Short mmCIF file of C-alpha atoms in Angstrom, two decimals:
data_model
loop_
_atom_site.label_atom_id
_atom_site.label_comp_id
_atom_site.label_asym_id
_atom_site.label_seq_id
_atom_site.Cartn_x
_atom_site.Cartn_y
_atom_site.Cartn_z
CA MET A 137 19.68 -38.11 -44.67
CA ASN A 138 22.26 -37.19 -46.65
CA ASP A 139 21.58 -37.82 -50.74
CA ALA A 140 22.23 -42.07 -50.74
CA GLY A 141 20.09 -42.32 -47.82
CA GLU A 142 22.92 -43.62 -45.65
CA GLY A 143 22.42 -41.48 -42.26
CA PRO A 144 23.14 -37.54 -42.18
CA GLY A 145 25.18 -35.84 -44.16
CA GLU A 146 28.75 -34.46 -43.61
CA GLY A 147 27.28 -31.05 -42.02
CA THR A 148 24.56 -32.36 -39.69
CA ARG A 149 27.44 -35.00 -38.25
CA ALA A 150 29.74 -32.37 -37.38
CA VAL A 151 26.79 -29.58 -35.65
CA ARG A 152 25.52 -32.52 -33.75
CA ALA A 153 28.73 -34.79 -33.28
CA GLY A 154 29.16 -36.23 -29.68
CA LEU A 155 26.42 -33.77 -28.21
CA PRO A 156 24.39 -35.70 -25.26
CA GLU A 157 21.07 -36.75 -25.12
CA PRO A 158 18.82 -33.92 -24.27
CA VAL A 159 17.85 -32.78 -20.79
CA LYS A 160 15.02 -30.17 -20.02
CA HIS A 161 16.74 -27.18 -18.65
CA GLU A 162 19.75 -28.38 -19.35
CA PRO A 163 22.34 -26.60 -22.09
CA THR A 164 22.75 -28.64 -25.56
CA LEU A 165 26.61 -28.77 -25.18
CA PRO A 166 27.43 -28.35 -21.38
CA GLY A 167 30.03 -26.58 -20.36
CA PRO A 168 33.62 -27.95 -19.53
CA VAL A 169 33.92 -29.80 -16.11
CA PHE A 170 36.69 -28.47 -14.31
CA ALA A 171 37.73 -31.50 -12.33
CA ALA A 172 41.20 -32.57 -11.15
CA HIS A 173 38.83 -35.16 -8.29
CA PHE A 174 35.19 -36.83 -7.95
CA HIS A 175 33.41 -37.88 -5.16
CA LEU A 176 34.75 -41.52 -5.74
CA PRO A 177 33.00 -43.74 -2.24
CA GLY A 178 33.76 -47.44 -1.86
CA ASP A 179 35.46 -49.21 -4.42
CA PRO A 180 37.12 -47.07 -7.77
CA THR A 181 34.78 -48.01 -9.41
CA GLY A 182 32.77 -46.04 -13.31
CA PRO A 183 33.52 -43.74 -15.83
CA TYR A 184 35.25 -40.93 -13.56
CA THR A 185 37.71 -41.61 -10.83
CA TYR A 186 40.51 -38.98 -11.59
CA GLY A 187 41.27 -36.45 -13.13
CA ARG A 188 44.02 -37.59 -15.45
CA ASP A 189 42.44 -40.75 -16.69
CA GLU A 190 38.73 -39.11 -17.55
CA ASN A 191 36.70 -35.99 -17.87
CA PRO A 192 33.14 -35.69 -18.38
CA THR A 193 34.34 -33.05 -20.77
CA TRP A 194 36.74 -35.46 -22.98
CA THR A 195 34.03 -38.08 -23.11
CA LEU A 196 31.47 -35.77 -25.38
CA LEU A 197 34.60 -34.78 -27.61
CA GLU A 198 35.95 -38.27 -28.19
CA ARG A 199 32.73 -38.96 -28.75
CA ALA A 200 32.14 -36.65 -31.29
CA VAL A 201 35.73 -36.77 -33.07
CA GLY A 202 34.87 -40.77 -33.67
CA GLU A 203 31.88 -39.57 -34.98
CA LEU A 204 33.42 -37.46 -37.70
CA GLU A 205 36.46 -39.80 -38.60
CA ALA A 206 34.94 -43.46 -38.54
CA PRO A 207 30.69 -42.48 -38.97
CA GLY A 208 29.02 -45.94 -37.75
CA GLU A 209 31.53 -47.27 -37.22
CA ASP A 210 30.99 -49.91 -34.16
CA GLY A 211 34.52 -50.26 -31.56
CA VAL A 212 36.44 -47.29 -32.34
CA GLU A 213 37.77 -45.75 -29.28
CA THR A 214 38.77 -42.26 -29.17
CA LEU A 215 41.08 -40.89 -26.78
CA VAL A 216 42.31 -36.87 -27.07
CA PHE A 217 45.74 -35.12 -26.52
CA ALA A 218 47.35 -32.19 -25.02
CA SER A 219 48.19 -30.86 -28.60
CA GLY A 220 49.38 -32.93 -31.96
CA MET A 221 52.47 -34.12 -31.06
CA ALA A 222 51.56 -35.72 -28.26
CA ALA A 223 48.95 -37.97 -30.13
CA ILE A 224 51.82 -37.85 -32.01
CA SER A 225 54.12 -39.93 -29.54
CA ALA A 226 51.32 -41.58 -27.70
CA VAL A 227 51.10 -43.84 -30.81
CA LEU A 228 54.85 -44.38 -31.62
CA PHE A 229 56.26 -44.91 -28.06
CA SER A 230 53.33 -47.08 -26.87
CA GLN A 231 53.65 -49.40 -29.98
CA LEU A 232 57.28 -49.79 -30.43
CA ARG A 233 60.08 -51.19 -28.27
CA ALA A 234 63.97 -51.65 -28.50
CA GLY A 235 64.74 -54.29 -31.33
CA ASP A 236 61.25 -52.95 -33.80
CA ALA A 237 61.45 -51.24 -36.81
CA VAL A 238 59.37 -48.56 -37.33
CA VAL A 239 58.70 -46.55 -41.00
CA LEU A 240 58.41 -43.23 -41.35
CA PRO A 241 58.23 -40.36 -44.12
CA ASP A 242 61.35 -38.09 -44.95
CA ASP A 243 59.02 -35.21 -45.75
CA GLY A 244 56.56 -35.41 -43.11
CA TYR A 245 56.09 -32.94 -40.33
CA GLN A 246 59.12 -31.20 -38.54
CA ALA A 247 59.26 -32.35 -35.58
CA LEU A 248 59.62 -36.26 -36.92
CA PRO A 249 62.68 -36.03 -37.36
CA LEU A 250 63.16 -35.29 -32.92
CA VAL A 251 61.23 -38.17 -33.14
CA ARG A 252 63.34 -40.33 -34.80
CA ALA A 253 66.39 -39.34 -32.62
CA GLN A 254 64.43 -40.07 -29.66
CA LEU A 255 63.03 -43.49 -30.95
CA GLU A 256 66.47 -44.41 -31.92
CA ALA A 257 68.31 -43.53 -28.26
CA PHE A 258 65.35 -46.31 -27.03
CA GLY A 259 66.81 -48.78 -29.68
CA VAL A 260 64.15 -48.39 -32.53
CA GLU A 261 65.37 -48.79 -35.82
CA VAL A 262 63.91 -45.52 -37.64
CA ARG A 263 63.19 -46.59 -41.69
CA THR A 264 62.53 -42.99 -43.77
CA ALA A 265 61.11 -42.62 -47.18
CA PRO A 266 59.31 -39.84 -49.60
CA THR A 267 55.97 -40.23 -48.65
CA GLY A 268 55.62 -39.51 -53.33
CA GLY A 269 55.20 -42.46 -55.42
CA ASP A 270 54.14 -44.95 -52.27
CA ALA A 271 58.11 -44.96 -51.70
CA GLN A 272 57.68 -45.99 -48.40
CA LEU A 273 56.75 -50.42 -49.70
CA GLU A 274 60.12 -50.18 -50.20
CA VAL A 275 61.51 -50.46 -46.99
CA LEU A 276 58.60 -51.93 -45.24
CA GLN A 277 59.67 -56.02 -44.75
CA GLY A 278 59.88 -56.51 -40.79
CA ALA A 279 58.74 -52.99 -39.65
CA ARG A 280 56.66 -53.33 -36.84
CA LEU A 281 54.72 -49.85 -37.75
CA LEU A 282 54.65 -47.80 -40.78
CA TRP A 283 53.03 -44.14 -40.62
CA ILE A 284 52.07 -42.32 -43.05
CA GLU A 285 51.49 -38.33 -43.27
CA SER A 286 49.12 -37.64 -46.35
CA PRO A 287 49.48 -35.50 -47.77
CA SER A 288 52.15 -34.75 -46.62
CA ASN A 289 53.39 -31.24 -44.87
CA PRO A 290 54.97 -28.74 -46.37
CA GLY A 291 54.82 -31.03 -49.54
CA LEU A 292 51.69 -32.15 -50.09
CA ASP A 293 52.53 -34.76 -51.57
CA VAL A 294 50.06 -37.95 -51.38
CA CYS A 295 50.38 -41.96 -51.28
CA ASP A 296 47.78 -44.29 -52.02
CA ILE A 297 47.11 -45.02 -48.20
CA ARG A 298 44.46 -48.45 -49.54
CA ARG A 299 47.81 -50.46 -51.05
CA LEU A 300 50.65 -48.84 -47.88
CA VAL A 301 47.67 -50.59 -45.29
CA GLU A 302 47.51 -53.99 -47.52
CA ALA A 303 51.55 -54.46 -47.61
CA ALA A 304 51.85 -53.05 -44.51
CA HIS A 305 49.50 -55.80 -43.13
CA ALA A 306 50.57 -57.95 -45.33
CA ARG A 307 53.70 -57.53 -43.54
CA GLY A 308 52.68 -57.98 -39.94
CA ALA A 309 52.60 -54.25 -39.57
CA LEU A 310 50.49 -52.37 -37.90
CA VAL A 311 49.60 -48.36 -39.88
CA ALA A 312 49.06 -45.05 -38.58
CA VAL A 313 47.71 -41.97 -40.41
CA ASP A 314 48.26 -38.32 -39.44
CA ASN A 315 45.55 -36.93 -40.97
CA THR A 316 46.23 -32.91 -39.92
CA LEU A 317 46.02 -31.65 -42.86
CA ALA A 318 43.16 -33.78 -44.80
CA THR A 319 40.55 -33.41 -41.52
CA PRO A 320 38.09 -36.38 -41.72
CA LEU A 321 36.00 -34.56 -43.72
CA GLY A 322 38.64 -35.08 -46.26
CA GLN A 323 39.72 -38.41 -45.62
CA ARG A 324 39.44 -41.38 -43.15
CA PRO A 325 42.21 -43.30 -42.60
CA LEU A 326 40.33 -46.07 -40.87
CA GLU A 327 37.66 -46.91 -43.66
CA LEU A 328 40.80 -47.05 -45.89
CA GLY A 329 42.40 -49.93 -43.65
CA ALA A 330 44.55 -47.68 -40.96
CA ASP A 331 44.97 -48.80 -37.60
CA PHE A 332 44.91 -45.43 -36.37
CA ALA A 333 43.98 -41.74 -37.86
CA VAL A 334 46.18 -39.57 -35.69
CA ALA A 335 46.06 -35.72 -36.64
CA SER A 336 46.68 -32.13 -34.55
CA GLY A 337 43.24 -30.91 -33.70
CA THR A 338 44.85 -27.39 -33.61
CA LYS A 339 44.73 -26.74 -37.05
CA GLN A 340 42.05 -26.99 -39.08
CA LEU A 341 39.30 -28.93 -37.17
CA THR A 342 39.06 -26.48 -34.28
CA GLY A 343 40.04 -23.63 -37.20
CA HIS A 344 40.63 -21.01 -35.04
CA GLY A 345 43.87 -20.70 -33.90
CA ASP A 346 43.06 -20.46 -30.53
CA ILE A 347 43.58 -24.17 -29.13
CA LEU A 348 46.54 -27.01 -29.15
CA LEU A 349 45.13 -29.61 -29.47
CA GLY A 350 45.27 -33.86 -30.68
CA TYR A 351 43.54 -37.01 -31.03
CA VAL A 352 43.82 -40.82 -31.74
CA VAL A 353 41.53 -42.91 -33.16
CA GLY A 354 41.38 -46.64 -33.35
CA ARG A 355 39.77 -49.71 -32.98
CA ALA A 356 38.69 -51.35 -29.52
CA GLY A 357 41.86 -53.58 -28.64
CA GLU A 358 45.59 -53.81 -26.85
CA PRO A 359 47.15 -51.41 -29.48
CA MET A 360 44.42 -48.47 -28.50
CA THR A 361 44.85 -49.91 -24.41
CA ALA A 362 48.27 -49.27 -25.04
CA VAL A 363 47.65 -45.94 -26.00
CA ARG A 364 45.30 -45.27 -23.51
CA ARG A 365 47.78 -46.32 -20.85
CA TRP A 366 51.00 -44.21 -22.66
CA ARG A 367 48.58 -41.14 -21.79
CA LYS A 368 47.66 -42.12 -18.45
CA ILE A 369 51.62 -42.21 -18.02
CA VAL A 370 52.63 -39.13 -19.48
CA GLY A 371 49.71 -37.57 -18.83
CA ALA A 372 49.59 -35.55 -21.66
CA ILE A 373 46.39 -34.28 -21.02
CA PRO A 374 43.51 -32.07 -22.73
CA GLY A 375 42.63 -28.91 -20.18
CA PRO A 376 38.73 -29.29 -20.15
CA MET A 377 38.34 -25.82 -21.32
CA GLU A 378 40.48 -26.77 -24.42
CA ALA A 379 38.45 -29.89 -25.36
CA TRP A 380 35.22 -27.70 -24.57
CA LEU A 381 36.41 -25.56 -26.70
CA ALA A 382 36.78 -27.80 -29.19
CA HIS A 383 33.83 -29.44 -29.81
CA ARG A 384 31.98 -26.29 -29.80
CA SER A 385 34.13 -25.39 -32.39
CA LEU A 386 33.40 -28.86 -34.84
CA ALA A 387 29.20 -27.52 -34.99
CA THR A 388 31.17 -25.18 -37.95
CA LEU A 389 34.11 -27.59 -39.59
CA GLN A 390 32.02 -28.39 -43.11
CA MET A 391 30.81 -24.56 -43.11
CA ARG A 392 34.65 -23.62 -42.60
CA VAL A 393 36.42 -26.52 -45.36
CA ASP A 394 33.95 -26.15 -47.76
CA ARG A 395 34.52 -22.84 -47.66
CA GLN A 396 38.20 -23.00 -47.37
CA SER A 397 39.24 -25.60 -49.74
CA ALA A 398 36.92 -24.50 -52.46
CA THR A 399 39.24 -21.16 -52.13
CA ALA A 400 43.04 -22.96 -51.79
CA LEU A 401 41.94 -24.10 -55.31
CA LYS A 402 41.22 -20.55 -56.57
CA VAL A 403 44.81 -18.92 -54.93
CA ALA A 404 45.73 -21.90 -56.34
CA GLU A 405 44.85 -21.48 -59.95
CA ALA A 406 45.60 -17.50 -59.33
CA LEU A 407 49.56 -18.86 -58.82
CA ARG A 408 49.77 -21.07 -61.33
CA ALA A 409 49.25 -18.22 -63.79
CA HIS A 410 52.31 -16.62 -62.24
CA PRO A 411 55.10 -16.55 -64.73
CA ASP A 412 57.34 -16.14 -61.51
CA VAL A 413 56.01 -19.32 -58.98
CA THR A 414 57.27 -22.75 -59.56
CA GLY A 415 56.82 -25.76 -57.34
CA LEU A 416 53.45 -24.69 -57.40
CA ARG A 417 51.84 -27.48 -55.26
CA TYR A 418 48.04 -28.51 -54.89
CA PRO A 419 46.59 -31.40 -54.71
CA GLY A 420 43.12 -30.45 -55.79
CA LEU A 421 44.89 -29.17 -58.67
CA PRO A 422 43.84 -31.38 -62.10
CA ASP A 423 47.58 -31.50 -63.80
CA ASP A 424 48.92 -31.74 -59.81
CA PRO A 425 51.24 -34.97 -59.51
CA SER A 426 49.27 -36.37 -56.55
CA HIS A 427 45.49 -34.89 -57.78
CA LYS A 428 44.86 -38.50 -59.09
CA VAL A 429 45.29 -40.61 -56.27
CA ALA A 430 43.74 -38.10 -54.00
CA SER A 431 41.37 -37.57 -56.17
CA GLN A 432 40.65 -41.41 -55.15
CA GLN A 433 41.01 -41.41 -51.50
CA MET A 434 40.50 -37.65 -50.75
CA ARG A 435 37.07 -35.90 -50.59
CA ARG A 436 38.21 -32.76 -49.55
CA PHE A 437 41.49 -31.50 -50.86
CA GLY A 438 42.29 -29.37 -48.14
CA CYS A 439 43.21 -25.77 -47.09
CA VAL A 440 47.05 -25.19 -47.52
CA VAL A 441 48.94 -24.05 -50.80
CA SER A 442 52.53 -24.51 -51.55
CA PHE A 443 54.77 -22.52 -54.02
CA THR A 444 58.49 -21.43 -54.92
CA LEU A 445 59.49 -18.08 -54.89
CA PRO A 446 62.69 -17.14 -56.95
CA THR A 447 64.90 -15.99 -53.83
CA ARG A 448 64.83 -16.01 -49.98
CA ALA A 449 64.78 -11.89 -50.62
CA ARG A 450 61.91 -12.38 -52.88
CA ALA A 451 59.61 -14.83 -50.81
CA ASP A 452 60.06 -12.06 -47.46
CA ARG A 453 58.85 -9.32 -49.62
CA PHE A 454 55.79 -11.25 -50.39
CA LEU A 455 54.67 -12.10 -47.18
CA GLU A 456 55.59 -7.98 -46.38
CA ALA A 457 53.54 -6.88 -48.47
CA LEU A 458 50.12 -9.71 -48.13
CA ARG A 459 47.84 -7.39 -46.05
CA LEU A 460 45.23 -9.88 -46.07
CA VAL A 461 47.34 -13.03 -44.77
CA ASP A 462 49.15 -13.27 -41.92
CA ASP A 463 52.84 -14.64 -41.09
CA ALA A 464 51.90 -17.33 -38.94
CA THR A 465 53.25 -21.18 -39.03
CA SER A 466 50.85 -23.92 -38.91
CA PHE A 467 47.76 -23.72 -40.36
CA GLY A 468 43.74 -24.18 -41.03
CA GLY A 469 42.25 -21.66 -39.34
CA VAL A 470 39.68 -19.23 -40.25
CA ARG A 471 42.04 -16.21 -41.34
CA SER A 472 44.52 -17.13 -43.76
CA THR A 473 47.88 -17.44 -42.91
CA ALA A 474 51.24 -18.30 -44.96
CA GLU A 475 55.27 -18.43 -44.00
CA ARG A 476 58.61 -18.77 -45.71
CA ARG A 477 59.20 -22.38 -44.29
CA GLY A 478 62.84 -22.21 -44.67
CA ARG A 479 63.33 -19.73 -42.01
CA TRP A 480 63.04 -23.53 -39.26
CA GLY A 481 65.38 -25.56 -40.88
CA GLY A 482 64.16 -29.02 -40.83
CA ASP A 483 62.19 -28.92 -43.90
CA ALA A 484 64.18 -29.70 -47.03
CA VAL A 485 62.63 -26.66 -49.27
CA PRO A 486 64.07 -24.32 -51.00
CA GLU A 487 64.97 -20.93 -49.52
CA GLY A 488 61.46 -19.83 -51.46
CA PHE A 489 59.08 -21.69 -50.24
CA ILE A 490 56.03 -21.18 -49.36
CA ARG A 491 53.70 -22.64 -47.16
CA MET A 492 50.11 -20.35 -47.22
CA SER A 493 47.51 -21.29 -45.24
CA VAL A 494 44.13 -20.26 -46.70
CA GLY A 495 41.23 -19.02 -44.66
CA ALA A 496 37.21 -18.03 -44.77
CA GLU A 497 37.72 -14.66 -46.46
CA ASP A 498 36.23 -14.19 -49.86
CA PRO A 499 37.72 -15.67 -52.91
CA GLU A 500 37.85 -12.72 -54.86
CA ASP A 501 39.81 -11.06 -52.14
CA LEU A 502 42.18 -13.45 -51.09
CA VAL A 503 43.50 -13.70 -54.50
CA ALA A 504 43.49 -10.40 -55.31
CA ASP A 505 45.82 -9.30 -52.50
CA VAL A 506 47.94 -12.85 -53.65
CA LEU A 507 48.55 -11.85 -56.74
CA ARG A 508 48.93 -7.67 -55.73
CA ALA A 509 51.80 -8.77 -53.19
CA LEU A 510 53.46 -10.33 -55.95
CA GLU A 511 53.60 -7.18 -58.21
CA GLU A 512 55.03 -5.09 -55.21
CA SER A 513 57.40 -7.97 -53.95
CA ALA A 514 58.86 -8.56 -57.77
CA ASP A 515 62.81 -7.11 -58.32
#
């Protein structure tokens, strides 16, 4: 029990999430089940019939993710997907029809503009507004679905999820929250009232940069039935090996998240004192514009820090000078990464904008490496 006597603590839950009942001489976490089909004499009843529909390895992982995203809640369903974008697409395209309206953040994940174009091609009206300041409230009327990304990627703005959920539900809209950056240990969207928690498990959830995975969590009912139907139709399913590796990785989630969040704060504090750094964002900083709202709905503030250096050339030199930080995209891994986001296009950020994902290195070593690279890359 945790200190409040409300059930297991988060570390205990992460270590034991989704494990089956113990069986003598069997492993505590059964190995991946590789099967395209299952023995099925007679009528097609039971949980496992065909490999595109269900798999025992998915079942354990889905149970584990559900226990993290909505601990203690009954009637919650989880579906795993081949990637985060597969999970995002499943919610959007299963819930929206021609003539519907959806509200998206205009500062969210880079692939959302591609999603917008496809939705509009299908006759869906797409409205956008920034994450910060709860600006999406202004364009909610008549929408079928509100899509929230908080904290936003890469700008790290935060919105008041409870407030937006209440406003959306009052207008008859469903709400999905992209929980990738926060992880279930940072915030729980269903507890904040959302209908769906959606995330890329590629990032900090699995934490080693070697798995592509996504998931959707929601309460049982027609919306989740539609998401399941979409997965069956599109076939955007994870491989059993990926699902097993993801489940194995959950055991260290709390240790990784705690270490990375604490180190991210130290990195942000060090960057704040440097004269060449502008636009520094990290929700855990007390003076960050998002801190007040974030502290009301988040238990941990994540591993991503963003900031801007004066020029593109300076940013490139800084990245090249780093020794403990890999120049790579994505975030959430145990090895720190950073990149100049403007190299991809699609993000409304300055040329010198850096998104840094803080890993599990010793904080002192990482801070020293960042400060040294800043000095070596100066003009």
